[in-house]
XYZ file of C-alpha atoms in Angstrom:
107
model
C 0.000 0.000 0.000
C 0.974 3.558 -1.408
C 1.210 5.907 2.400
C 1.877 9.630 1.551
C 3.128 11.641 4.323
C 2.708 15.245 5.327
C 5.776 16.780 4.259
C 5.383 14.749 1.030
C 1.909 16.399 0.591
C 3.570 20.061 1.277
C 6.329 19.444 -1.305
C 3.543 18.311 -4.146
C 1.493 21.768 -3.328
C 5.070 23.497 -3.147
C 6.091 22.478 -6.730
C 2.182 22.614 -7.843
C 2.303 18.801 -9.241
C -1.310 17.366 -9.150
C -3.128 14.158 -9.331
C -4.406 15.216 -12.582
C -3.538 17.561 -15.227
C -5.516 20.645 -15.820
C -6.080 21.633 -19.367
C -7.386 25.253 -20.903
C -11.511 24.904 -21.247
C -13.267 27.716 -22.096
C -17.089 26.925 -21.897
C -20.204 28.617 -20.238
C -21.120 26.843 -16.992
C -24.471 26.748 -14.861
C -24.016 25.749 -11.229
C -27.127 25.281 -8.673
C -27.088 23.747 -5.337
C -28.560 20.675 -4.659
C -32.604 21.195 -3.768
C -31.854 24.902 -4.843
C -33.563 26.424 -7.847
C -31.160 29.437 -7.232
C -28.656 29.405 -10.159
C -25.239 31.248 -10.880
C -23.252 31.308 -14.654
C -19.920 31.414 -14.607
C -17.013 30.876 -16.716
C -15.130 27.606 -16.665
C -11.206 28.402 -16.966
C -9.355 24.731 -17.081
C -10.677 21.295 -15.935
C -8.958 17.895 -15.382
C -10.223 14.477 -14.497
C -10.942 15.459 -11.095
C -12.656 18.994 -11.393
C -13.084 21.913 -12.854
C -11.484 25.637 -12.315
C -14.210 28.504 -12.794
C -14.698 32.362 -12.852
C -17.787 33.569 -11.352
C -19.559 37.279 -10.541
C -19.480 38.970 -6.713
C -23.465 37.457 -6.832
C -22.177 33.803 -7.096
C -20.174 34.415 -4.224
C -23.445 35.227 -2.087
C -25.196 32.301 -3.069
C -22.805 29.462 -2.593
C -20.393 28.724 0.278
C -17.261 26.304 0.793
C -18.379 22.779 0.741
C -21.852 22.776 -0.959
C -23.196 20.276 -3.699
C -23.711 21.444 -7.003
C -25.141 20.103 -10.242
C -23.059 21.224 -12.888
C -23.519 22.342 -16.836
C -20.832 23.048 -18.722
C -21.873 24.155 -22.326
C -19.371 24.752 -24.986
C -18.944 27.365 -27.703
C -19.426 25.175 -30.167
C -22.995 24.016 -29.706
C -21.907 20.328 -28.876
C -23.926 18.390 -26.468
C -23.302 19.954 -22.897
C -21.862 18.364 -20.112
C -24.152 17.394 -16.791
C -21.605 16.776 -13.666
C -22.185 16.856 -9.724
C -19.448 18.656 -7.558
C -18.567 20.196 -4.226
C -16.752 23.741 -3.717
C -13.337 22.833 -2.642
C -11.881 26.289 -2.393
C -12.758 29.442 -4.037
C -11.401 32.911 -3.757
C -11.166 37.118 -4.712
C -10.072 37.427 -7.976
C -11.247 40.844 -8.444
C -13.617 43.373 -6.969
C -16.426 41.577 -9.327
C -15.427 38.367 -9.388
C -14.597 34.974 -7.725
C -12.745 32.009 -8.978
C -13.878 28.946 -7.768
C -12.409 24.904 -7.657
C -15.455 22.278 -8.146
C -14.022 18.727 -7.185
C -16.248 16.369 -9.225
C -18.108 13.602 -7.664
């Protein structure tokens, strides 16, 4: 069995490696909690196998906190069929004085 210690953990974050790699996606996305009707759009600004990076308004920022289940739609520019995924908010922060970036870990 695979252990992973702390200071192992630190040096991954420290040299940014990840589990997965995170490619460029630029696609419309819909986010609502689950049991909410309340919805936010956002921007989606990479994704990998394990989740997706997004840009969101002040207002999206009101409506969700740290932790809560979303259903997910990501819809590309192209008009291909979109993309339903669940997620939770793993970490999100300020990116401007309008907007939020956000990490969605998928389920």
């Amino acid at each position: 069995m695979l252990r992973i210690r702390k200071k192992d953990i630190k040096s991954l974050q420290k040299n940014n490696l990840r589990k997965s790699k995170r490619i460029s996606l630029k696609a419309t996305v819909i986010v609502r909690s689950f049991g909410n009707k309340i919805r936010a759009k956002g921007k989606c600004i990479n994704a990998s196998l394990e989740g997706i990076g997004l840009l969101f308004s002040y207002r999206a920022k009101k409506i969700f906190s740290f932790g809560d289940n979303l259903d997910i739609l990501i819809i590309f520019p192209d008009n291909s069929k979109p993309i339903h995924k669940r997620g939770k908010i793993v970490w999100y922060k300020k990116n401007s004085i309008l907007t939020y970036r956000s990490g969605i870990k998928f389920e």
